[in-house]
Short mmCIF file of C-alpha atoms (C1' of nucleotides) in Angstrom, two decimals:
data_model
loop_
_atom_site.label_atom_id
_atom_site.label_comp_id
_atom_site.label_asym_id
_atom_site.label_seq_id
_atom_site.Cartn_x
_atom_site.Cartn_y
_atom_site.Cartn_z
CA MET Z 1 -39.85 -10.15 8.23
CA PRO Z 2 -36.10 -10.50 7.84
CA ARG Z 3 -33.70 -7.60 8.14
CA ARG Z 4 -32.80 -6.09 4.80
CA ALA Z 5 -29.42 -7.06 3.37
CA ALA Z 6 -26.78 -4.35 3.55
CA THR Z 7 -26.47 -4.31 -0.22
CA ALA Z 8 -30.18 -3.75 -0.93
CA GLU Z 9 -32.01 -0.44 -0.88
CA LYS Z 10 -30.80 1.41 2.16
CA PRO Z 11 -33.33 2.31 4.81
CA MET Z 12 -30.61 4.00 6.84
CA THR Z 13 -30.35 7.73 6.47
CA ARG Z 14 -27.76 8.87 3.98
CA LYS Z 15 -26.19 10.97 6.69
CA ARG Z 16 -25.25 8.13 9.00
CA ARG Z 17 -24.23 5.93 6.12
CA ASP Z 18 -21.90 8.62 4.90
CA GLU Z 19 -20.37 8.95 8.34
CA VAL Z 20 -19.64 5.26 8.34
CA PHE Z 21 -17.94 5.31 4.96
CA ASP Z 22 -16.09 8.49 5.80
CA ALA Z 23 -14.64 6.64 8.77
CA ALA Z 24 -13.81 3.62 6.65
CA ALA Z 25 -12.13 5.82 4.04
CA ARG Z 26 -10.18 7.57 6.74
CA VAL Z 27 -8.90 4.39 8.28
CA PHE Z 28 -8.16 2.71 4.94
CA ALA Z 29 -6.24 5.79 3.78
CA GLU Z 30 -4.24 6.02 6.98
CA ARG Z 31 -3.43 2.39 7.68
CA GLY Z 32 -3.99 0.70 4.36
CA TYR Z 33 -6.70 -1.87 3.75
CA HIS Z 34 -4.90 -4.80 5.33
CA GLY Z 35 -3.50 -2.74 8.16
CA ALA Z 36 -6.94 -1.43 9.04
CA SER Z 37 -9.31 -3.42 11.19
CA THR Z 38 -13.04 -3.06 11.36
CA GLN Z 39 -12.42 -2.32 15.02
CA ASP Z 40 -10.45 0.79 13.99
CA ILE Z 41 -13.40 2.01 11.94
CA ALA Z 42 -15.83 1.37 14.77
CA ASP Z 43 -13.60 3.19 17.25
CA LEU Z 44 -13.64 6.29 15.05
CA LEU Z 45 -17.44 6.20 15.12
CA GLY Z 46 -17.81 5.38 18.81
CA MET Z 47 -19.62 2.26 17.74
CA ARG Z 48 -19.22 -1.46 18.32
CA GLN Z 49 -17.27 -3.40 15.73
CA ALA Z 50 -20.14 -5.75 14.93
CA SER Z 51 -22.57 -2.87 14.38
CA LEU Z 52 -20.72 -1.89 11.23
CA TYR Z 53 -22.11 -4.92 9.49
CA TYR Z 54 -25.44 -3.21 9.37
CA TYR Z 55 -23.92 -0.86 6.77
CA PHE Z 56 -21.81 -3.30 4.75
CA HIS Z 57 -21.68 -7.07 4.62
CA SER Z 58 -17.91 -7.41 4.52
CA LYS Z 59 -14.75 -5.40 4.88
CA GLU Z 60 -14.08 -6.01 1.21
CA ALA Z 61 -17.46 -4.55 0.30
CA ALA Z 62 -16.61 -1.47 2.34
CA LEU Z 63 -13.37 -1.08 0.41
CA GLU Z 64 -15.22 -1.39 -2.85
CA GLU Z 65 -17.71 1.29 -1.89
CA VAL Z 66 -14.94 3.63 -0.73
CA CYS Z 67 -12.98 3.07 -3.94
CA ALA Z 68 -16.06 3.68 -6.05
CA ARG Z 69 -16.70 6.96 -4.26
CA GLY Z 70 -13.04 7.81 -4.76
CA THR Z 71 -13.45 7.76 -8.52
CA ALA Z 72 -16.75 9.59 -8.62
CA GLY Z 73 -16.74 12.44 -11.08
CA PHE Z 74 -13.27 11.78 -12.45
CA ILE Z 75 -14.43 10.22 -15.68
CA GLU Z 76 -17.24 12.71 -16.22
CA ARG Z 77 -14.90 15.67 -15.80
CA ALA Z 78 -12.27 14.14 -18.05
CA GLU Z 79 -14.83 13.33 -20.74
CA ALA Z 80 -16.13 16.88 -20.62
CA ILE Z 81 -12.63 18.26 -21.09
CA LEU Z 82 -11.97 15.87 -23.95
CA LYS Z 83 -15.16 16.96 -25.70
CA SER Z 84 -14.55 20.67 -25.19
CA ASP Z 85 -13.20 22.66 -28.11
CA GLU Z 86 -10.10 24.01 -26.44
CA ASP Z 87 -6.77 23.37 -28.11
CA GLN Z 88 -4.94 20.25 -26.97
CA GLY Z 89 -2.49 22.13 -24.77
CA THR Z 90 -5.33 23.66 -22.82
CA LYS Z 91 -7.12 20.32 -22.63
CA LEU Z 92 -4.05 18.66 -21.23
CA HIS Z 93 -3.63 21.44 -18.71
CA LEU Z 94 -7.22 21.02 -17.60
CA LEU Z 95 -6.90 17.24 -17.42
CA LEU Z 96 -3.82 17.50 -15.24
CA ALA Z 97 -5.56 19.89 -12.88
CA ALA Z 98 -8.67 17.73 -12.80
CA GLN Z 99 -6.57 14.82 -11.66
CA VAL Z 100 -5.32 16.73 -8.64
CA MET Z 101 -8.15 18.98 -7.50
CA PRO Z 102 -10.47 16.27 -6.09
CA MET Z 103 -7.77 15.50 -3.54
CA ALA Z 104 -9.06 18.48 -1.58
CA GLU Z 105 -12.60 17.31 -0.87
CA GLY Z 106 -12.56 13.53 -0.67
CA ALA Z 107 -8.88 13.11 0.14
CA ASP Z 108 -9.38 9.85 2.02
CA TYR Z 109 -11.56 8.38 -0.69
CA VAL Z 110 -9.18 9.33 -3.47
CA GLN Z 111 -6.15 8.11 -1.61
CA THR Z 112 -7.82 4.81 -0.81
CA PHE Z 113 -8.79 4.40 -4.43
CA LEU Z 114 -5.24 5.10 -5.58
CA ASN Z 115 -3.41 2.92 -3.07
CA GLU Z 116 -5.80 0.19 -1.99
CA ARG Z 117 -7.82 -0.72 -5.04
CA LYS Z 118 -5.29 -3.42 -5.84
CA TRP Z 119 -6.58 -5.45 -2.88
CA LEU Z 120 -10.13 -5.62 -4.20
CA PRO Z 121 -11.35 -9.06 -5.23
CA THR Z 122 -10.86 -9.77 -8.91
CA GLU Z 123 -14.31 -8.84 -10.07
CA SER Z 124 -14.65 -5.42 -8.53
CA ARG Z 125 -11.01 -4.67 -9.23
CA ARG Z 126 -11.74 -5.18 -12.91
CA ARG Z 127 -14.72 -2.90 -12.72
CA ILE Z 128 -12.76 -0.15 -10.98
CA GLY Z 129 -9.80 -0.79 -13.26
CA ARG Z 130 -11.92 0.04 -16.24
CA MET Z 131 -12.25 3.58 -14.93
CA SER Z 132 -8.48 3.97 -14.69
CA ARG Z 133 -8.09 2.73 -18.21
CA ARG Z 134 -10.70 5.17 -19.41
CA ILE Z 135 -8.78 8.06 -17.86
CA GLU Z 136 -5.57 6.80 -19.42
CA ALA Z 137 -7.27 6.56 -22.80
CA ILE Z 138 -8.44 10.16 -22.57
CA PHE Z 139 -4.96 11.42 -21.72
CA GLU Z 140 -3.50 9.40 -24.56
CA ARG Z 141 -6.12 10.69 -26.98
CA VAL Z 142 -5.36 14.32 -26.16
CA ILE Z 143 -1.62 13.75 -26.45
CA ARG Z 144 -1.95 12.03 -29.82
CA ASP Z 145 -4.23 14.76 -31.08
CA GLY Z 146 -1.78 17.36 -29.88
CA ILE Z 147 1.06 15.70 -31.71
CA ARG Z 148 -0.98 15.31 -34.87
CA ALA Z 149 -1.90 19.00 -34.71
CA GLY Z 150 1.75 19.95 -34.44
CA GLU Z 151 1.01 21.42 -31.05
CA PHE Z 152 3.05 18.83 -29.13
CA ARG Z 153 6.48 17.49 -29.96
CA GLN Z 154 6.69 14.53 -32.33
CA GLU Z 155 9.19 12.59 -30.23
CA ILE Z 156 6.73 12.09 -27.40
CA ASN Z 157 5.56 8.55 -26.74
CA PRO Z 158 1.88 9.03 -25.93
CA ARG Z 159 1.52 5.85 -23.92
CA LEU Z 160 4.55 6.40 -21.71
CA ALA Z 161 3.81 10.09 -21.38
CA THR Z 162 0.30 9.23 -20.18
CA LEU Z 163 1.51 6.83 -17.53
CA GLY Z 164 4.26 9.19 -16.43
CA LEU Z 165 1.93 12.16 -16.15
CA LEU Z 166 -0.68 10.22 -14.24
CA GLY Z 167 2.04 8.87 -11.97
CA MET Z 168 3.21 12.39 -11.27
CA MET Z 169 -0.24 13.80 -10.62
CA ASN Z 170 -1.37 10.88 -8.50
CA SER Z 171 1.75 11.11 -6.38
CA VAL Z 172 0.46 14.47 -5.22
CA ALA Z 173 -2.03 12.66 -3.00
CA ALA Z 174 0.87 11.20 -1.05
CA TRP Z 175 2.65 14.45 -0.25
CA HIS Z 176 0.52 17.55 -0.77
CA ASP Z 177 -0.57 17.72 2.86
CA ARG Z 178 3.03 17.97 4.01
CA GLU Z 179 3.80 20.90 1.70
CA SER Z 180 2.85 24.47 2.29
CA ALA Z 181 1.57 24.95 -1.25
CA GLY Z 182 -2.15 24.41 -1.86
CA LEU Z 183 -3.50 22.00 -4.43
CA GLU Z 184 -4.27 24.76 -6.89
CA LYS Z 185 -0.70 25.98 -6.85
CA ILE Z 186 0.67 22.44 -7.09
CA ALA Z 187 -1.53 21.62 -10.06
CA GLU Z 188 -0.46 24.82 -11.78
CA ALA Z 189 3.23 24.27 -11.12
CA LEU Z 190 3.31 20.65 -12.30
CA SER Z 191 1.18 21.28 -15.34
CA ASN Z 192 3.36 24.18 -16.35
CA LEU Z 193 6.45 22.10 -15.66
CA VAL Z 194 5.61 19.23 -17.97
CA ILE Z 195 3.91 21.19 -20.71
CA GLY Z 196 6.60 23.85 -20.99
CA GLY Z 197 9.47 21.61 -20.01
CA ILE Z 198 12.28 22.25 -17.60
CA ARG Z 199 14.87 23.41 -20.07
CA GLN Z 200 15.03 27.02 -21.11
CA PRO Z 201 14.32 27.05 -24.87
CA GLU Z 202 17.36 27.96 -26.97
CA GLY Z 203 17.59 31.62 -27.89
CA SER Z 204 15.30 32.85 -25.14
CA ASN Z 205 18.05 32.82 -22.54
CA TYR Z 206 17.84 36.33 -21.19
CA GLY Z 207 19.73 35.45 -18.04
CA SER Z 208 23.47 35.82 -17.32
CA MET S 1 26.34 -21.35 24.40
CA PRO S 2 23.02 -19.77 23.35
CA ARG S 3 21.95 -19.50 19.78
CA ARG S 4 23.10 -16.29 18.20
CA ALA S 5 20.47 -13.61 17.80
CA ALA S 6 19.25 -13.06 14.27
CA THR S 7 20.51 -9.51 14.35
CA ALA S 8 24.06 -10.34 15.40
CA GLU S 9 26.87 -11.53 13.13
CA LYS S 10 25.40 -14.09 10.83
CA PRO S 11 26.75 -17.61 10.85
CA MET S 12 24.35 -18.55 8.07
CA THR S 13 25.71 -18.43 4.59
CA ARG S 14 24.99 -15.27 2.69
CA LYS S 15 23.42 -17.33 -0.04
CA ARG S 16 20.61 -18.81 2.02
CA ARG S 17 20.05 -15.55 3.85
CA ASP S 18 19.61 -13.80 0.54
CA GLU S 19 17.11 -16.38 -0.60
CA VAL S 20 15.07 -15.73 2.51
CA PHE S 21 15.02 -11.97 2.02
CA ASP S 22 14.37 -12.34 -1.69
CA ALA S 23 11.29 -14.31 -0.75
CA ALA S 24 10.27 -11.73 1.83
CA ALA S 25 10.76 -8.90 -0.67
CA ARG S 26 8.73 -10.79 -3.24
CA VAL S 27 5.83 -11.38 -0.91
CA PHE S 28 5.91 -7.85 0.55
CA ALA S 29 5.96 -6.37 -2.95
CA GLU S 30 3.11 -8.54 -4.15
CA ARG S 31 0.74 -8.48 -1.20
CA GLY S 32 1.89 -5.49 0.80
CA TYR S 33 3.38 -5.72 4.26
CA HIS S 34 0.12 -6.16 6.15
CA GLY S 35 -1.35 -8.43 3.51
CA ALA S 36 1.66 -10.70 3.59
CA SER S 37 1.97 -13.42 6.20
CA THR S 38 5.16 -15.09 7.32
CA GLN S 39 3.47 -18.25 6.14
CA ASP S 40 3.45 -16.86 2.60
CA ILE S 41 7.18 -16.25 2.78
CA ALA S 42 7.83 -19.72 4.13
CA ASP S 43 5.70 -21.29 1.40
CA LEU S 44 7.81 -19.61 -1.24
CA LEU S 45 10.89 -21.14 0.32
CA GLY S 46 9.43 -24.58 0.96
CA MET S 47 10.14 -24.00 4.61
CA ARG S 48 8.13 -24.01 7.82
CA GLN S 49 6.79 -20.68 9.00
CA ALA S 50 8.58 -20.83 12.34
CA SER S 51 11.93 -21.55 10.71
CA LEU S 52 12.04 -18.06 9.30
CA TYR S 53 12.70 -16.71 12.74
CA TYR S 54 16.18 -18.07 12.50
CA TYR S 55 16.87 -15.34 9.92
CA PHE S 56 14.99 -12.42 11.46
CA HIS S 57 13.47 -11.87 14.85
CA SER S 58 10.25 -10.27 13.70
CA LYS S 59 8.27 -9.56 10.58
CA GLU S 60 8.94 -5.87 11.12
CA ALA S 61 12.68 -6.52 11.18
CA ALA S 62 12.36 -8.37 7.88
CA LEU S 63 10.59 -5.38 6.38
CA GLU S 64 13.30 -3.08 7.60
CA GLU S 65 16.02 -5.20 6.05
CA VAL S 66 14.16 -5.42 2.75
CA CYS S 67 13.60 -1.66 2.69
CA ALA S 68 17.24 -1.00 3.49
CA ARG S 69 18.33 -3.21 0.62
CA GLY S 70 15.81 -1.44 -1.59
CA THR S 71 17.61 1.85 -1.14
CA ALA S 72 21.12 0.47 -1.52
CA GLY S 73 23.18 2.42 -3.99
CA PHE S 74 20.59 5.10 -4.69
CA ILE S 75 22.24 7.78 -2.61
CA GLU S 76 25.73 6.93 -3.76
CA ARG S 77 24.78 7.11 -7.42
CA ALA S 78 22.87 10.36 -6.94
CA GLU S 79 25.77 11.92 -5.03
CA ALA S 80 28.16 10.91 -7.78
CA ILE S 81 25.97 12.54 -10.41
CA LEU S 82 25.65 15.70 -8.34
CA LYS S 83 29.42 15.95 -7.96
CA SER S 84 30.14 15.29 -11.65
CA ASP S 85 30.92 18.26 -13.86
CA GLU S 86 28.20 17.76 -16.39
CA ASP S 87 25.84 20.64 -17.05
CA GLN S 88 22.65 20.65 -14.98
CA GLY S 89 20.48 19.37 -17.82
CA THR S 90 22.66 16.31 -18.18
CA LYS S 91 22.79 15.84 -14.42
CA LEU S 92 19.02 15.92 -14.17
CA HIS S 93 18.75 13.46 -17.03
CA LEU S 94 21.14 11.10 -15.28
CA LEU S 95 19.34 11.51 -11.95
CA LEU S 96 16.01 10.67 -13.53
CA ALA S 97 17.44 7.55 -15.16
CA ALA S 98 19.18 6.53 -11.94
CA GLN S 99 15.84 6.63 -10.17
CA VAL S 100 14.35 4.13 -12.59
CA MET S 101 17.11 1.75 -13.60
CA PRO S 102 17.44 -0.13 -10.28
CA MET S 103 13.89 -1.34 -10.76
CA ALA S 104 15.34 -3.95 -13.11
CA GLU S 105 17.53 -5.83 -10.68
CA GLY S 106 15.96 -5.58 -7.26
CA ALA S 107 12.42 -4.85 -8.38
CA ASP S 108 10.83 -6.41 -5.32
CA TYR S 109 13.15 -4.63 -2.94
CA VAL S 110 12.65 -1.25 -4.57
CA GLN S 111 8.91 -1.67 -4.77
CA THR S 112 8.72 -2.70 -1.14
CA PHE S 113 10.80 0.28 -0.15
CA LEU S 114 8.57 2.64 -2.11
CA ASN S 115 5.21 1.29 -0.99
CA GLU S 116 5.71 -0.34 2.37
CA ARG S 117 8.25 1.76 4.21
CA LYS S 118 5.43 3.75 5.74
CA TRP S 119 4.57 0.76 7.92
CA LEU S 120 7.98 0.61 9.56
CA PRO S 121 8.11 1.44 13.26
CA THR S 122 8.90 5.08 13.92
CA GLU S 123 12.59 4.69 14.50
CA SER S 124 13.58 2.80 11.38
CA ARG S 125 11.10 4.77 9.32
CA ARG S 126 12.97 7.91 10.30
CA ARG S 127 16.26 6.33 9.35
CA ILE S 128 14.99 5.23 5.95
CA GLY S 129 13.16 8.53 5.50
CA ARG S 130 16.45 10.36 5.76
CA MET S 131 17.56 8.66 2.56
CA SER S 132 14.47 9.85 0.71
CA ARG S 133 15.06 13.36 1.88
CA ARG S 134 18.66 13.20 0.75
CA ILE S 135 17.56 12.20 -2.75
CA GLU S 136 15.02 15.00 -2.79
CA ALA S 137 17.70 17.47 -1.72
CA ILE S 138 19.95 16.41 -4.57
CA PHE S 139 17.21 16.83 -7.14
CA GLU S 140 16.35 20.23 -5.73
CA ARG S 141 19.98 21.31 -5.74
CA VAL S 142 20.41 20.42 -9.42
CA ILE S 143 17.21 22.19 -10.36
CA ARG S 144 18.15 25.34 -8.47
CA ASP S 145 21.62 25.32 -10.02
CA GLY S 146 20.10 24.85 -13.44
CA ILE S 147 17.81 27.82 -12.95
CA ARG S 148 20.64 29.98 -11.62
CA ALA S 149 22.75 29.04 -14.65
CA GLY S 150 19.95 30.08 -16.97
CA GLU S 151 19.78 26.53 -18.19
CA PHE S 152 16.33 25.86 -16.75
CA ARG S 153 13.27 28.09 -16.82
CA GLN S 154 12.92 30.68 -14.07
CA GLU S 155 9.24 29.94 -13.40
CA ILE S 156 9.97 26.47 -12.12
CA ASN S 157 9.31 25.81 -8.45
CA PRO S 158 12.25 23.61 -7.45
CA ARG S 159 10.53 21.97 -4.51
CA LEU S 160 7.33 21.06 -6.34
CA ALA S 161 9.25 20.03 -9.42
CA THR S 162 11.37 17.69 -7.32
CA LEU S 163 8.37 16.02 -5.74
CA GLY S 164 6.57 15.80 -9.05
CA LEU S 165 9.52 14.31 -10.88
CA LEU S 166 10.20 11.77 -8.15
CA GLY S 167 6.52 10.89 -8.12
CA MET S 168 6.62 10.31 -11.83
CA MET S 169 9.78 8.23 -11.81
CA ASN S 170 8.73 6.18 -8.79
CA SER S 171 5.40 5.42 -10.37
CA VAL S 172 7.32 3.47 -12.99
CA ALA S 173 7.81 0.68 -10.46
CA ALA S 174 4.06 0.18 -10.40
CA TRP S 175 3.51 -0.23 -14.13
CA HIS S 176 6.70 -0.91 -16.08
CA ASP S 177 6.23 -4.68 -16.02
CA ARG S 178 2.87 -4.38 -17.73
CA GLU S 179 4.27 -2.29 -20.59
CA SER S 180 6.21 -3.62 -23.53
CA ALA S 181 8.87 -0.91 -23.26
CA GLY S 182 11.99 -1.73 -21.25
CA LEU S 183 13.20 0.39 -18.37
CA GLU S 184 15.87 2.04 -20.45
CA LYS S 185 13.36 3.22 -22.99
CA ILE S 186 10.96 4.37 -20.29
CA ALA S 187 13.65 6.35 -18.49
CA GLU S 188 14.67 7.98 -21.76
CA ALA S 189 11.10 8.83 -22.75
CA LEU S 190 10.11 10.36 -19.41
CA SER S 191 13.34 12.26 -18.97
CA ASN S 192 13.04 13.69 -22.46
CA LEU S 193 9.38 14.48 -21.80
CA VAL S 194 9.91 16.60 -18.71
CA ILE S 195 13.17 18.22 -19.69
CA GLY S 196 12.07 19.21 -23.19
CA GLY S 197 8.42 19.67 -22.33
CA ILE S 198 5.37 18.46 -24.17
CA ARG S 199 4.63 21.59 -26.13
CA GLN S 200 6.31 22.19 -29.45
CA PRO S 201 8.40 25.38 -29.01
CA GLU S 202 7.05 28.35 -30.97
CA GLY S 203 8.60 28.80 -34.41
CA SER S 204 9.85 25.26 -34.77
CA ASN S 205 6.50 24.00 -35.93
CA TYR S 206 7.49 22.23 -39.11
CA GLY S 207 4.30 20.18 -39.20
CA SER S 208 1.01 20.89 -41.00
"C1'" DA B 1 -50.31 3.51 23.24
"C1'" DT B 2 -49.29 -0.13 20.56
"C1'" DT B 3 -46.94 -1.77 16.75
"C1'" DA B 4 -43.49 -1.79 13.25
"C1'" DT B 5 -38.98 -0.38 11.72
"C1'" DT B 6 -34.37 1.10 12.14
"C1'" DC B 7 -30.24 0.97 14.42
"C1'" DT B 8 -26.97 -0.67 17.96
"C1'" DC B 9 -25.61 -3.94 21.36
"C1'" DT B 10 -23.82 -8.50 23.59
"C1'" DA B 11 -21.79 -12.70 22.85
"C1'" DT B 12 -19.17 -15.72 20.41
"C1'" DA B 13 -17.64 -19.06 16.68
"C1'" DG B 14 -13.99 -19.91 13.96
"C1'" DA B 15 -10.02 -18.76 11.50
"C1'" DA B 16 -5.47 -16.76 10.85
"C1'" DC B 17 -1.28 -14.88 12.46
"C1'" DT B 18 3.11 -13.84 15.10
"C1'" DA B 19 6.39 -15.54 17.93
"C1'" DT B 20 8.72 -18.77 21.35
"C1'" DA B 21 10.67 -23.25 23.16
"C1'" DG B 22 13.02 -26.89 22.44
"C1'" DA B 23 13.82 -31.31 19.82
"C1'" DA B 24 15.65 -33.37 15.53
"C1'" DT B 25 18.48 -33.36 11.52
"C1'" DG B 26 22.48 -32.63 8.88
"C1'" DA B 27 26.98 -31.05 8.05
"C1'" DT B 28 31.78 -30.09 9.56
"C1'" DT B 29 35.77 -30.67 12.11
"C1'" DG B 30 38.97 -32.67 15.50
"C1'" DC R 1 33.79 -41.89 15.52
"C1'" DA R 2 32.56 -38.20 18.51
"C1'" DA R 3 31.61 -33.63 19.22
"C1'" DT R 4 30.19 -29.25 17.69
"C1'" DC R 5 27.63 -26.11 15.34
"C1'" DA R 6 24.14 -24.57 11.87
"C1'" DT R 7 19.72 -25.16 10.20
"C1'" DT R 8 15.06 -26.77 10.12
"C1'" DC R 9 11.36 -29.07 12.43
"C1'" DT R 10 7.13 -29.92 15.69
"C1'" DA R 11 4.10 -28.05 18.80
"C1'" DT R 12 1.74 -24.51 20.71
"C1'" DA R 13 0.63 -20.19 23.49
"C1'" DG R 14 -1.55 -16.16 22.97
"C1'" DT R 15 -3.53 -12.61 20.31
"C1'" DT R 16 -6.30 -10.46 16.86
"C1'" DC R 17 -9.59 -10.38 13.36
"C1'" DT R 18 -13.90 -11.09 10.50
"C1'" DA R 19 -18.42 -12.21 10.58
"C1'" DT R 20 -22.98 -14.17 12.38
"C1'" DA R 21 -27.04 -14.60 15.56
"C1'" DG R 22 -30.14 -12.68 17.97
"C1'" DA R 23 -31.57 -9.49 21.85
"C1'" DG R 24 -32.49 -4.73 23.11
"C1'" DA R 25 -33.07 0.31 22.47
"C1'" DA R 26 -34.67 4.10 19.89
"C1'" DT R 27 -37.59 6.23 16.66
"C1'" DA R 28 -41.56 6.74 13.73
"C1'" DA R 29 -46.20 5.26 12.13
"C1'" DT R 30 -50.91 3.90 12.87
#
DNA sequence: ATTATTCTCTATAGAACTATAGAATGATTG
DNA sequence: CAATCATTCTATAGTTCTATAGAGAATAAT
């Protein structure tokens, strides 16, 4: 009886499997997909390089799995916020926070998804890309609704605002660990920054 | 007399040298430093892989040169804006635009600097990193001054705002070419977004 | 205890990549 | 023309990397 393919139902315990992908995520996040070797992953596990192929059938497949785990929950949480009956300002605030908070738990997975997904082979990149576009669509929806409701300013370009906001929030993954502030505080500060704006509104200048 | 080292004064014409680094920047930007081979660069030039080593003495050195070119002018322009006697709101607006506009000309250089500098060897990474920190310091200075002057809101955290704004503006490099809007329009939209805020100020709701 | 199953190991094929050495080509100048 | 210098070429050493094949160890099932 032949050994089961790595892609089929997994006889290996979830625990060990998770350790392997944790290591892969770690190494991909730290060195980048192309800069990471399967040897690096094996070293982290105290395992031989070739043994990894029991858990995935190619380095690319490992990247795909890590990226997929990196997006887990994002869409669901965003959809839930979209469907909630908060006002659009609150929804946007929640969306912004939801984009940042998962960087606490699965930091390596999220960072790999953000930075390395572009190296996936065309097919899986498309599949993963669909998730990004879904997130973008939800942001854009909330912004448009907010403008329509008179809650957000008319001049805002929903598409560019979406991409800018996501760019800002996703950049957090690259620097939050070097700052003293925790993710919660960062999410709060940035959300407040963009929703309220930097400029002091006219007439409410109680300084000087 | 031995051949001159690639790092010393360059006998080669500036023109050809620029073509070589343009190709390197292109390939680094497209495939990432580790994903790019010197063969890829040579292919783009219609040249043999080994011939490249007449222009640089290692792939790492090529990356360093490309990154250095990618930062050219940034500091100078930011310093000039800081020293100008505009109000802080205008300064911030100009800084934000200055962060985005160079992505038109040297797109490949800028993108390589932003995404690949982390793979530089420690020494040159430090050197390049100093430039980033200088830009950050200028942003932070303007924000603090704006708050002190009562021009910006007191609640803003200057450090986190700086990192968030730079994250947003730098993200433009990753997506502007897929959007119909030109860089000028993007810079304007994002700057207006963060300075004025998303939310419609109370009392000026002339909709509905 | 024997057998089956899961996991890890050794060994290695085969490909790709960086970098060096030195010859060949082409242009420029005396 | 001859000599010099700049640029590109051929050839290749030496390393690293992915992935496969199949043996062996460990664990669980009958």
